Short mmCIF file of N, CA and C and ligand atoms in Angstrom, two decimals:
data_model
loop_
_atom_site.label_atom_id
_atom_site.label_comp_id
_atom_site.label_asym_id
_atom_site.label_seq_id
_atom_site.Cartn_x
_atom_site.Cartn_y
_atom_site.Cartn_z
N MET A 1 -79.32 -25.65 184.97
CA MET A 1 -79.97 -25.87 183.68
C MET A 1 -79.21 -25.14 182.58
N LYS A 2 -79.17 -25.77 181.48
CA LYS A 2 -78.43 -25.22 180.35
C LYS A 2 -79.28 -24.22 179.58
N GLN A 3 -78.71 -23.09 179.34
CA GLN A 3 -79.48 -22.09 178.60
C GLN A 3 -79.15 -22.15 177.12
N ARG A 4 -80.15 -22.01 176.32
CA ARG A 4 -79.92 -22.02 174.88
C ARG A 4 -80.56 -20.81 174.23
N ASN A 5 -80.06 -19.68 174.61
CA ASN A 5 -80.60 -18.46 174.02
C ASN A 5 -79.94 -18.21 172.68
N VAL A 6 -80.74 -18.08 171.69
CA VAL A 6 -80.20 -17.78 170.37
C VAL A 6 -80.82 -16.48 169.90
N SER A 7 -79.97 -15.53 169.65
CA SER A 7 -80.53 -14.32 169.05
C SER A 7 -79.81 -14.06 167.74
N ARG A 8 -80.57 -13.84 166.74
CA ARG A 8 -79.97 -13.58 165.43
C ARG A 8 -80.57 -12.32 164.84
N ARG A 9 -79.72 -11.39 164.59
CA ARG A 9 -80.17 -10.24 163.81
C ARG A 9 -79.37 -10.25 162.54
N GLU A 10 -79.89 -10.97 161.61
CA GLU A 10 -79.11 -11.21 160.41
C GLU A 10 -79.45 -10.18 159.34
N PRO A 11 -78.42 -9.53 158.81
CA PRO A 11 -78.72 -8.59 157.74
C PRO A 11 -79.26 -9.33 156.51
N ARG A 12 -80.12 -8.71 155.80
CA ARG A 12 -80.67 -9.37 154.62
C ARG A 12 -79.58 -9.52 153.56
N LYS A 13 -79.68 -10.64 152.88
CA LYS A 13 -78.62 -10.98 151.93
C LYS A 13 -78.52 -9.97 150.78
N ASP A 14 -79.66 -9.55 150.26
CA ASP A 14 -79.60 -8.63 149.11
C ASP A 14 -78.95 -7.32 149.51
N ARG A 15 -79.14 -6.97 150.77
CA ARG A 15 -78.53 -5.75 151.26
C ARG A 15 -77.01 -5.89 151.30
N LEU A 16 -76.55 -7.05 151.78
CA LEU A 16 -75.12 -7.28 151.83
C LEU A 16 -74.50 -7.19 150.44
N ILE A 17 -75.18 -7.81 149.48
CA ILE A 17 -74.63 -7.83 148.13
C ILE A 17 -74.60 -6.41 147.55
N ARG A 18 -75.69 -5.69 147.78
CA ARG A 18 -75.75 -4.33 147.26
C ARG A 18 -74.67 -3.45 147.91
N GLU A 19 -74.50 -3.65 149.21
CA GLU A 19 -73.56 -2.80 149.93
C GLU A 19 -72.11 -3.12 149.59
N GLU A 20 -71.88 -4.31 149.11
CA GLU A 20 -70.50 -4.66 148.79
C GLU A 20 -69.93 -3.71 147.73
N VAL A 21 -70.81 -3.24 146.88
CA VAL A 21 -70.39 -2.27 145.86
C VAL A 21 -69.81 -1.03 146.53
N HIS A 22 -70.26 -0.77 147.75
CA HIS A 22 -69.84 0.46 148.42
C HIS A 22 -68.68 0.26 149.39
N ASP A 23 -68.06 -0.93 149.32
CA ASP A 23 -66.84 -1.11 150.11
C ASP A 23 -65.85 -0.02 149.69
N PRO A 24 -65.51 0.87 150.62
CA PRO A 24 -64.64 1.99 150.25
C PRO A 24 -63.30 1.52 149.69
N TYR A 25 -62.83 0.36 150.17
CA TYR A 25 -61.55 -0.14 149.69
C TYR A 25 -61.65 -0.67 148.26
N LYS A 26 -62.85 -1.11 147.92
CA LYS A 26 -63.04 -1.63 146.57
C LYS A 26 -63.26 -0.47 145.60
N ALA A 27 -64.06 0.48 146.05
CA ALA A 27 -64.42 1.60 145.18
C ALA A 27 -63.19 2.42 144.79
N ARG A 28 -62.23 2.48 145.72
CA ARG A 28 -61.05 3.31 145.49
C ARG A 28 -60.10 2.68 144.46
N LEU A 29 -60.33 1.40 144.22
CA LEU A 29 -59.38 0.64 143.42
C LEU A 29 -59.83 0.58 141.96
N LYS A 30 -59.01 1.11 141.08
CA LYS A 30 -59.30 0.96 139.66
C LYS A 30 -58.24 0.01 139.09
N LEU A 31 -58.67 -1.20 138.81
CA LEU A 31 -57.71 -2.22 138.43
C LEU A 31 -57.72 -2.50 136.94
N ALA A 32 -56.52 -2.65 136.41
CA ALA A 32 -56.41 -3.14 135.04
C ALA A 32 -56.58 -4.66 135.08
N GLU A 33 -57.01 -5.24 133.99
CA GLU A 33 -57.11 -6.69 133.91
C GLU A 33 -56.14 -7.19 132.84
N PRO A 34 -55.40 -8.24 133.13
CA PRO A 34 -55.28 -8.87 134.46
C PRO A 34 -54.32 -8.10 135.36
N SER A 35 -54.55 -8.24 136.67
CA SER A 35 -53.62 -7.69 137.65
C SER A 35 -53.24 -8.79 138.63
N VAL A 36 -52.08 -8.64 139.24
CA VAL A 36 -51.67 -9.57 140.28
C VAL A 36 -51.29 -8.76 141.52
N CYS A 37 -51.76 -9.22 142.68
CA CYS A 37 -51.43 -8.51 143.91
C CYS A 37 -49.97 -8.78 144.28
N SER A 38 -49.21 -7.73 144.42
CA SER A 38 -47.77 -7.89 144.68
C SER A 38 -47.51 -8.40 146.09
N GLN A 39 -48.53 -8.37 146.95
CA GLN A 39 -48.34 -8.80 148.34
C GLN A 39 -48.78 -10.25 148.57
N CYS A 40 -49.96 -10.61 148.08
CA CYS A 40 -50.48 -11.97 148.35
C CYS A 40 -50.47 -12.87 147.12
N GLY A 41 -50.32 -12.30 145.94
CA GLY A 41 -50.25 -13.10 144.73
C GLY A 41 -51.60 -13.45 144.11
N ALA A 42 -52.69 -12.96 144.67
CA ALA A 42 -54.00 -13.21 144.07
C ALA A 42 -54.06 -12.50 142.72
N VAL A 43 -54.81 -13.11 141.80
CA VAL A 43 -54.89 -12.59 140.43
C VAL A 43 -56.29 -12.07 140.15
N PHE A 44 -56.35 -10.86 139.57
CA PHE A 44 -57.63 -10.27 139.22
C PHE A 44 -57.81 -10.33 137.71
N GLN A 45 -58.85 -11.07 137.30
CA GLN A 45 -59.22 -11.08 135.89
C GLN A 45 -60.69 -11.47 135.76
N LYS A 46 -61.29 -11.04 134.67
CA LYS A 46 -62.73 -11.24 134.44
C LYS A 46 -63.56 -10.77 135.63
N GLY A 47 -63.10 -9.69 136.23
CA GLY A 47 -63.91 -9.07 137.28
C GLY A 47 -63.84 -9.73 138.64
N ARG A 48 -62.98 -10.74 138.79
CA ARG A 48 -62.89 -11.35 140.12
C ARG A 48 -61.46 -11.76 140.47
N TRP A 49 -61.26 -11.95 141.79
CA TRP A 49 -59.95 -12.37 142.28
C TRP A 49 -59.91 -13.88 142.41
N ALA A 50 -58.77 -14.48 142.06
CA ALA A 50 -58.63 -15.93 142.19
C ALA A 50 -57.18 -16.27 142.49
N TRP A 51 -56.99 -17.46 143.07
CA TRP A 51 -55.64 -17.98 143.27
C TRP A 51 -55.25 -18.73 142.01
N THR A 52 -54.48 -18.10 141.18
CA THR A 52 -54.06 -18.74 139.95
C THR A 52 -52.74 -18.11 139.55
N SER A 53 -52.04 -18.73 138.60
CA SER A 53 -50.77 -18.10 138.23
C SER A 53 -51.07 -16.90 137.33
N PRO A 54 -50.33 -15.82 137.56
CA PRO A 54 -50.63 -14.59 136.83
C PRO A 54 -50.38 -14.74 135.33
N PRO A 55 -51.33 -14.35 134.50
CA PRO A 55 -51.13 -14.39 133.06
C PRO A 55 -50.05 -13.39 132.64
N SER A 56 -49.46 -13.65 131.49
CA SER A 56 -48.40 -12.72 131.05
C SER A 56 -49.00 -11.34 130.82
N GLY A 57 -48.23 -10.35 131.18
CA GLY A 57 -48.72 -8.98 131.02
C GLY A 57 -49.56 -8.48 132.18
N ALA A 58 -49.68 -9.32 133.24
CA ALA A 58 -50.45 -8.87 134.40
C ALA A 58 -49.75 -7.70 135.07
N GLN A 59 -50.52 -6.69 135.43
CA GLN A 59 -49.95 -5.53 136.11
C GLN A 59 -49.92 -5.78 137.61
N GLU A 60 -48.96 -5.21 138.28
CA GLU A 60 -48.89 -5.36 139.74
C GLU A 60 -49.82 -4.35 140.41
N ALA A 61 -50.50 -4.82 141.43
CA ALA A 61 -51.40 -3.94 142.18
C ALA A 61 -51.44 -4.46 143.62
N LEU A 62 -52.20 -3.80 144.46
CA LEU A 62 -52.45 -4.30 145.81
C LEU A 62 -53.94 -4.55 145.93
N CYS A 63 -54.32 -5.78 146.29
CA CYS A 63 -55.74 -6.08 146.43
C CYS A 63 -56.30 -5.36 147.67
N GLN A 64 -57.63 -5.28 147.74
CA GLN A 64 -58.19 -4.52 148.87
C GLN A 64 -58.02 -5.24 150.21
N ALA A 65 -57.86 -6.58 150.17
CA ALA A 65 -57.60 -7.30 151.43
C ALA A 65 -56.22 -6.92 151.98
N CYS A 66 -55.23 -6.90 151.11
CA CYS A 66 -53.88 -6.52 151.55
C CYS A 66 -53.84 -5.05 151.97
N ARG A 67 -54.60 -4.20 151.29
CA ARG A 67 -54.66 -2.79 151.71
C ARG A 67 -55.23 -2.65 153.11
N ARG A 68 -56.29 -3.41 153.36
CA ARG A 68 -56.88 -3.37 154.71
C ARG A 68 -55.89 -3.89 155.75
N ILE A 69 -55.20 -4.99 155.41
CA ILE A 69 -54.21 -5.56 156.34
C ILE A 69 -53.12 -4.53 156.63
N ASN A 70 -52.62 -3.88 155.57
CA ASN A 70 -51.55 -2.88 155.75
C ASN A 70 -52.02 -1.69 156.58
N ASP A 71 -53.29 -1.34 156.41
CA ASP A 71 -53.84 -0.19 157.15
C ASP A 71 -54.32 -0.57 158.55
N GLY A 72 -54.41 -1.89 158.82
CA GLY A 72 -54.99 -2.33 160.08
C GLY A 72 -56.44 -1.93 160.20
N TYR A 73 -57.18 -2.03 159.08
CA TYR A 73 -58.54 -1.52 159.02
C TYR A 73 -59.50 -2.64 158.59
N PRO A 74 -60.03 -3.40 159.57
CA PRO A 74 -60.88 -4.53 159.22
C PRO A 74 -62.26 -4.12 158.70
N ALA A 75 -62.91 -5.03 157.97
CA ALA A 75 -64.30 -4.81 157.54
C ALA A 75 -65.26 -5.53 158.46
N GLY A 76 -64.72 -6.42 159.30
CA GLY A 76 -65.59 -7.15 160.20
C GLY A 76 -64.83 -7.66 161.41
N GLU A 77 -65.59 -7.92 162.47
CA GLU A 77 -65.00 -8.46 163.69
C GLU A 77 -65.91 -9.53 164.27
N VAL A 78 -65.29 -10.57 164.82
CA VAL A 78 -66.02 -11.57 165.59
C VAL A 78 -65.49 -11.53 167.01
N THR A 79 -66.38 -11.33 167.96
CA THR A 79 -65.98 -11.38 169.36
C THR A 79 -66.46 -12.71 169.94
N LEU A 80 -65.53 -13.48 170.49
CA LEU A 80 -65.87 -14.74 171.16
C LEU A 80 -65.64 -14.54 172.64
N SER A 81 -66.64 -14.91 173.44
CA SER A 81 -66.49 -14.67 174.88
C SER A 81 -67.27 -15.69 175.69
N GLY A 82 -67.06 -15.63 177.00
CA GLY A 82 -67.76 -16.52 177.93
C GLY A 82 -66.85 -17.60 178.48
N GLY A 83 -67.27 -18.17 179.59
CA GLY A 83 -66.44 -19.16 180.27
C GLY A 83 -66.14 -20.39 179.44
N PHE A 84 -67.08 -20.77 178.58
CA PHE A 84 -66.88 -21.94 177.73
C PHE A 84 -65.66 -21.76 176.83
N LEU A 85 -65.46 -20.52 176.41
CA LEU A 85 -64.34 -20.22 175.51
C LEU A 85 -63.00 -20.56 176.16
N ASN A 86 -62.86 -20.23 177.42
CA ASN A 86 -61.59 -20.48 178.10
C ASN A 86 -61.23 -21.96 178.12
N GLN A 87 -62.25 -22.81 178.23
CA GLN A 87 -61.98 -24.24 178.28
C GLN A 87 -61.79 -24.87 176.90
N HIS A 88 -62.29 -24.19 175.87
CA HIS A 88 -62.24 -24.79 174.52
C HIS A 88 -61.62 -23.85 173.51
N ARG A 89 -60.77 -22.98 174.02
CA ARG A 89 -60.23 -21.91 173.20
C ARG A 89 -59.60 -22.41 171.91
N GLN A 90 -58.69 -23.40 172.04
CA GLN A 90 -57.93 -23.84 170.88
C GLN A 90 -58.81 -24.47 169.82
N GLU A 91 -59.76 -25.32 170.25
CA GLU A 91 -60.61 -25.97 169.24
C GLU A 91 -61.53 -24.96 168.56
N ILE A 92 -61.99 -23.95 169.32
CA ILE A 92 -62.85 -22.94 168.72
C ILE A 92 -62.06 -22.09 167.71
N LEU A 93 -60.83 -21.74 168.09
CA LEU A 93 -60.00 -20.97 167.15
C LEU A 93 -59.60 -21.80 165.94
N ASN A 94 -59.39 -23.10 166.15
CA ASN A 94 -59.12 -23.97 165.00
C ASN A 94 -60.30 -24.00 164.04
N LEU A 95 -61.49 -24.05 164.61
CA LEU A 95 -62.71 -24.04 163.78
C LEU A 95 -62.79 -22.74 162.98
N ALA A 96 -62.48 -21.63 163.63
CA ALA A 96 -62.51 -20.34 162.93
C ALA A 96 -61.48 -20.32 161.80
N ARG A 97 -60.29 -20.84 162.08
CA ARG A 97 -59.24 -20.90 161.06
C ARG A 97 -59.64 -21.79 159.89
N ASN A 98 -60.28 -22.91 160.21
CA ASN A 98 -60.73 -23.81 159.14
C ASN A 98 -61.77 -23.13 158.25
N GLN A 99 -62.66 -22.38 158.87
CA GLN A 99 -63.65 -21.64 158.09
C GLN A 99 -62.95 -20.65 157.17
N GLU A 100 -61.93 -19.99 157.70
CA GLU A 100 -61.19 -19.04 156.87
C GLU A 100 -60.52 -19.74 155.70
N GLU A 101 -59.88 -20.88 155.97
CA GLU A 101 -59.20 -21.62 154.91
C GLU A 101 -60.16 -21.95 153.76
N GLN A 102 -61.33 -22.44 154.14
CA GLN A 102 -62.31 -22.82 153.11
C GLN A 102 -62.80 -21.60 152.34
N GLU A 103 -63.12 -20.55 153.08
CA GLU A 103 -63.63 -19.34 152.45
C GLU A 103 -62.57 -18.71 151.53
N LYS A 104 -61.35 -18.65 152.05
CA LYS A 104 -60.27 -17.98 151.33
C LYS A 104 -59.87 -18.73 150.06
N SER A 105 -60.04 -20.06 150.07
CA SER A 105 -59.66 -20.83 148.89
C SER A 105 -60.53 -20.45 147.69
N GLU A 106 -61.76 -20.06 147.96
CA GLU A 106 -62.66 -19.65 146.87
C GLU A 106 -62.71 -18.14 146.69
N ARG A 107 -62.57 -17.43 147.79
CA ARG A 107 -62.64 -15.96 147.74
C ARG A 107 -61.38 -15.39 148.40
N PRO A 108 -60.38 -15.14 147.55
CA PRO A 108 -59.05 -14.78 148.08
C PRO A 108 -59.04 -13.55 148.98
N LEU A 109 -60.03 -12.69 148.85
CA LEU A 109 -59.99 -11.46 149.63
C LEU A 109 -60.72 -11.56 150.97
N HIS A 110 -61.25 -12.75 151.27
CA HIS A 110 -61.94 -12.97 152.55
C HIS A 110 -60.96 -13.66 153.49
N ARG A 111 -60.44 -12.91 154.42
CA ARG A 111 -59.36 -13.43 155.27
C ARG A 111 -59.46 -12.94 156.71
N ILE A 112 -58.84 -13.73 157.60
CA ILE A 112 -58.60 -13.25 158.96
C ILE A 112 -57.34 -12.40 158.93
N MET A 113 -57.40 -11.18 159.43
CA MET A 113 -56.20 -10.35 159.45
C MET A 113 -55.55 -10.29 160.82
N ALA A 114 -56.30 -10.62 161.88
CA ALA A 114 -55.71 -10.63 163.21
C ALA A 114 -56.60 -11.41 164.17
N ILE A 115 -55.97 -12.08 165.13
CA ILE A 115 -56.70 -12.68 166.25
C ILE A 115 -56.08 -12.11 167.52
N GLU A 116 -56.89 -11.39 168.28
CA GLU A 116 -56.35 -10.68 169.45
C GLU A 116 -57.07 -11.10 170.72
N ASP A 117 -56.30 -11.19 171.80
CA ASP A 117 -56.91 -11.43 173.10
C ASP A 117 -57.30 -10.10 173.71
N GLY A 118 -58.56 -10.01 174.11
CA GLY A 118 -59.01 -8.79 174.75
C GLY A 118 -59.51 -9.09 176.14
N GLN A 119 -59.96 -8.06 176.83
CA GLN A 119 -60.51 -8.21 178.16
C GLN A 119 -61.73 -9.12 178.15
N ASP A 120 -62.49 -9.00 177.07
CA ASP A 120 -63.78 -9.66 176.97
C ASP A 120 -63.71 -11.06 176.39
N GLY A 121 -62.57 -11.41 175.82
CA GLY A 121 -62.46 -12.69 175.14
C GLY A 121 -61.51 -12.57 173.97
N VAL A 122 -61.89 -13.19 172.86
CA VAL A 122 -61.02 -13.18 171.69
C VAL A 122 -61.68 -12.35 170.60
N LEU A 123 -60.88 -11.55 169.92
CA LEU A 123 -61.37 -10.72 168.84
C LEU A 123 -60.72 -11.17 167.53
N ILE A 124 -61.56 -11.56 166.57
CA ILE A 124 -61.05 -11.96 165.25
C ILE A 124 -61.40 -10.85 164.27
N LYS A 125 -60.40 -10.31 163.60
CA LYS A 125 -60.65 -9.24 162.63
C LYS A 125 -60.51 -9.80 161.22
N THR A 126 -61.41 -9.40 160.35
CA THR A 126 -61.38 -9.92 158.98
C THR A 126 -61.30 -8.80 157.95
N THR A 127 -60.90 -9.19 156.76
CA THR A 127 -60.76 -8.22 155.67
C THR A 127 -62.07 -8.00 154.92
N ASP A 128 -63.12 -8.74 155.27
CA ASP A 128 -64.37 -8.67 154.50
C ASP A 128 -65.56 -8.78 155.44
N ILE A 129 -66.76 -8.58 154.91
CA ILE A 129 -67.95 -8.61 155.76
C ILE A 129 -68.66 -9.97 155.76
N HIS A 130 -68.15 -10.94 155.02
CA HIS A 130 -68.82 -12.24 154.94
C HIS A 130 -68.25 -13.27 155.91
N LEU A 131 -66.93 -13.27 156.03
CA LEU A 131 -66.27 -14.27 156.87
C LEU A 131 -66.72 -14.22 158.34
N PRO A 132 -66.96 -13.05 158.93
CA PRO A 132 -67.41 -13.04 160.32
C PRO A 132 -68.71 -13.82 160.53
N ARG A 133 -69.64 -13.69 159.60
CA ARG A 133 -70.90 -14.45 159.72
C ARG A 133 -70.63 -15.93 159.61
N ARG A 134 -69.78 -16.31 158.67
CA ARG A 134 -69.47 -17.72 158.48
C ARG A 134 -68.85 -18.31 159.75
N ILE A 135 -67.90 -17.58 160.33
CA ILE A 135 -67.25 -18.06 161.56
C ILE A 135 -68.26 -18.13 162.70
N GLY A 136 -69.06 -17.08 162.86
CA GLY A 136 -70.06 -17.06 163.92
C GLY A 136 -71.04 -18.22 163.81
N GLU A 137 -71.50 -18.46 162.59
CA GLU A 137 -72.46 -19.54 162.39
C GLU A 137 -71.84 -20.91 162.64
N ALA A 138 -70.58 -21.07 162.24
CA ALA A 138 -69.91 -22.36 162.46
C ALA A 138 -69.71 -22.62 163.95
N VAL A 139 -69.27 -21.60 164.67
CA VAL A 139 -69.05 -21.75 166.11
C VAL A 139 -70.39 -22.02 166.81
N HIS A 140 -71.41 -21.28 166.39
CA HIS A 140 -72.72 -21.46 167.00
C HIS A 140 -73.29 -22.84 166.72
N SER A 141 -73.12 -23.34 165.50
CA SER A 141 -73.70 -24.64 165.20
C SER A 141 -72.91 -25.76 165.87
N ALA A 142 -71.63 -25.54 166.12
CA ALA A 142 -70.83 -26.57 166.80
C ALA A 142 -71.00 -26.52 168.32
N TYR A 143 -71.14 -25.32 168.88
CA TYR A 143 -71.08 -25.18 170.34
C TYR A 143 -72.29 -24.48 170.97
N GLU A 144 -73.32 -24.21 170.14
CA GLU A 144 -74.50 -23.49 170.65
C GLU A 144 -74.09 -22.13 171.21
N GLY A 145 -74.68 -21.71 172.32
CA GLY A 145 -74.38 -20.38 172.84
C GLY A 145 -75.26 -19.32 172.21
N GLU A 146 -74.84 -18.07 172.34
CA GLU A 146 -75.61 -16.94 171.81
C GLU A 146 -74.85 -16.28 170.68
N LEU A 147 -75.58 -16.01 169.61
CA LEU A 147 -74.96 -15.41 168.43
C LEU A 147 -75.71 -14.14 168.05
N ASP A 148 -74.97 -13.12 167.71
CA ASP A 148 -75.60 -11.85 167.36
C ASP A 148 -74.83 -11.18 166.22
N TYR A 149 -75.59 -10.57 165.32
CA TYR A 149 -74.95 -9.83 164.22
C TYR A 149 -75.35 -8.37 164.28
N ARG A 150 -74.43 -7.52 163.99
CA ARG A 150 -74.75 -6.10 163.79
C ARG A 150 -74.03 -5.64 162.54
N TYR A 151 -74.80 -5.28 161.55
CA TYR A 151 -74.19 -4.78 160.33
C TYR A 151 -74.50 -3.31 160.17
N ASN A 152 -73.47 -2.52 159.95
CA ASN A 152 -73.66 -1.09 159.77
C ASN A 152 -73.42 -0.72 158.31
N GLU A 153 -74.49 -0.37 157.66
CA GLU A 153 -74.40 -0.04 156.23
C GLU A 153 -73.51 1.17 155.99
N ASP A 154 -73.66 2.16 156.84
CA ASP A 154 -72.96 3.43 156.60
C ASP A 154 -71.44 3.28 156.66
N THR A 155 -71.01 2.43 157.61
CA THR A 155 -69.57 2.28 157.75
C THR A 155 -69.06 1.01 157.07
N TYR A 156 -69.98 0.27 156.45
CA TYR A 156 -69.61 -0.99 155.79
C TYR A 156 -68.81 -1.85 156.75
N PHE A 157 -69.46 -2.19 157.88
CA PHE A 157 -68.74 -2.92 158.91
C PHE A 157 -69.71 -3.91 159.58
N ILE A 158 -69.26 -5.14 159.77
CA ILE A 158 -70.10 -6.12 160.48
C ILE A 158 -69.42 -6.55 161.77
N ARG A 159 -70.23 -6.60 162.82
CA ARG A 159 -69.76 -7.06 164.11
C ARG A 159 -70.58 -8.29 164.50
N VAL A 160 -69.89 -9.40 164.69
CA VAL A 160 -70.55 -10.65 165.09
C VAL A 160 -70.07 -11.00 166.51
N SER A 161 -71.02 -11.32 167.38
CA SER A 161 -70.65 -11.69 168.75
C SER A 161 -71.17 -13.08 169.06
N TRP A 162 -70.32 -13.86 169.64
CA TRP A 162 -70.73 -15.18 170.11
C TRP A 162 -70.31 -15.31 171.57
N ARG A 163 -71.21 -15.88 172.37
CA ARG A 163 -70.91 -16.03 173.79
C ARG A 163 -71.53 -17.33 174.30
N ARG A 164 -70.76 -18.02 175.11
CA ARG A 164 -71.32 -19.15 175.85
C ARG A 164 -70.66 -19.18 177.21
N ASP A 165 -71.50 -19.24 178.24
CA ASP A 165 -70.93 -19.11 179.59
C ASP A 165 -70.64 -20.44 180.25
N ASP A 166 -71.51 -21.42 180.08
CA ASP A 166 -71.26 -22.69 180.81
C ASP A 166 -70.58 -23.73 179.92
ZN1 LIG B 201 -53.33 -9.05 148.14
#
């Protein structure tokens, strides 16, 4: 018999938004406007990052996503595991990548920074705390299985786990 256990411990949205202010990588950054990230080319103006051509006079800076990538310090992780993953690995990872593409096109600082094979399955590391939920929800809605969220306010870190065994 097929099991359909769904567990969701979803952090409240207002909490996520409030906590974003406390992203240590964001707080440390005092940016002039306009600025352009010298690593990824994202442009900061009117208080947000966008993919656009840098206006004249833009100062060079490093966005917090590139800082996290350089430091190897993710804000979120998605763990994918279970026997089902082994049989559908590529399509599941394609789905995760597609979610990233869509998210990143609107929010340049929301990115996958690494996909690693671990003992337990696949580990996807992200530069932000929103993309892991998006990936987890997409995988869960496409393939069912079990989905779990753990958000730690103090460390500004989200861990999303998805598992399907059969
Ligand atoms: Zn950047």
